[in-house]
Coordinates of C-alpha atoms in Angstrom, one line a residue:
M622 CA -20.5 240.2 -74.1
R623 CA -19.0 240.8 -77.7
S624 CA -15.3 241.3 -78.2
E625 CA -14.3 242.6 -81.3
T626 CA -10.9 241.8 -82.6
K627 CA -8.8 243.0 -85.5
K628 CA -8.5 240.5 -88.2
S629 CA -4.8 240.2 -89.2
L630 CA -3.3 239.5 -92.6
S631 CA -2.9 235.5 -92.9
P632 CA 0.7 234.7 -93.1
L633 CA 0.2 233.3 -96.6
I634 CA -1.5 236.2 -97.9
F635 CA 1.7 238.4 -96.6
A636 CA 4.0 235.9 -98.1
V637 CA 2.5 236.0 -101.4
V638 CA 2.1 239.8 -101.5
A639 CA 5.9 240.2 -100.3
G640 CA 6.8 237.6 -103.2
G641 CA 4.9 239.5 -105.7
L642 CA 6.6 242.6 -104.7
A643 CA 10.0 240.8 -104.8
L644 CA 9.6 239.6 -108.3
V645 CA 8.7 243.1 -109.7
F646 CA 11.8 244.4 -108.2
L647 CA 13.8 241.7 -109.3
L648 CA 12.6 242.3 -112.7
A649 CA 13.0 245.8 -112.6
F650 CA 16.6 245.6 -111.2
R651 CA 17.3 243.2 -114.1
G652 CA 16.1 245.5 -116.7
W653 CA 18.1 248.3 -115.3
I654 CA 21.3 245.9 -115.6
T655 CA 20.4 245.1 -119.0
N656 CA 19.7 248.5 -120.4
G657 CA 21.1 250.7 -117.7
A658 CA 23.7 252.3 -120.1
D659 CA 21.1 253.0 -122.8
I660 CA 18.8 254.5 -120.4
F661 CA 21.5 256.8 -119.0
L662 CA 22.6 257.8 -122.3
S663 CA 18.9 258.6 -123.7
L664 CA 18.6 260.7 -120.6
A665 CA 21.6 262.6 -121.0
Q666 CA 21.2 263.2 -124.7
S667 CA 17.7 264.7 -123.9
G668 CA 19.0 266.5 -121.2
L669 CA 21.6 268.1 -123.5
A670 CA 19.2 268.7 -126.1
W671 CA 17.5 271.2 -123.8
C672 CA 20.5 273.1 -123.4
I673 CA 21.2 273.5 -127.0

């Protein structure tokens, strides 16, 4: 008799994927902290440009 079992992700693969996502989010957060005011001002200026 054959029994089919689902293969689950290895904990190592799961840890690597989770670490990669954490690194991406950390870099995005760092970029926002560094350039957040400039991003906000450029978005505000372009929004105001549509009103004029």
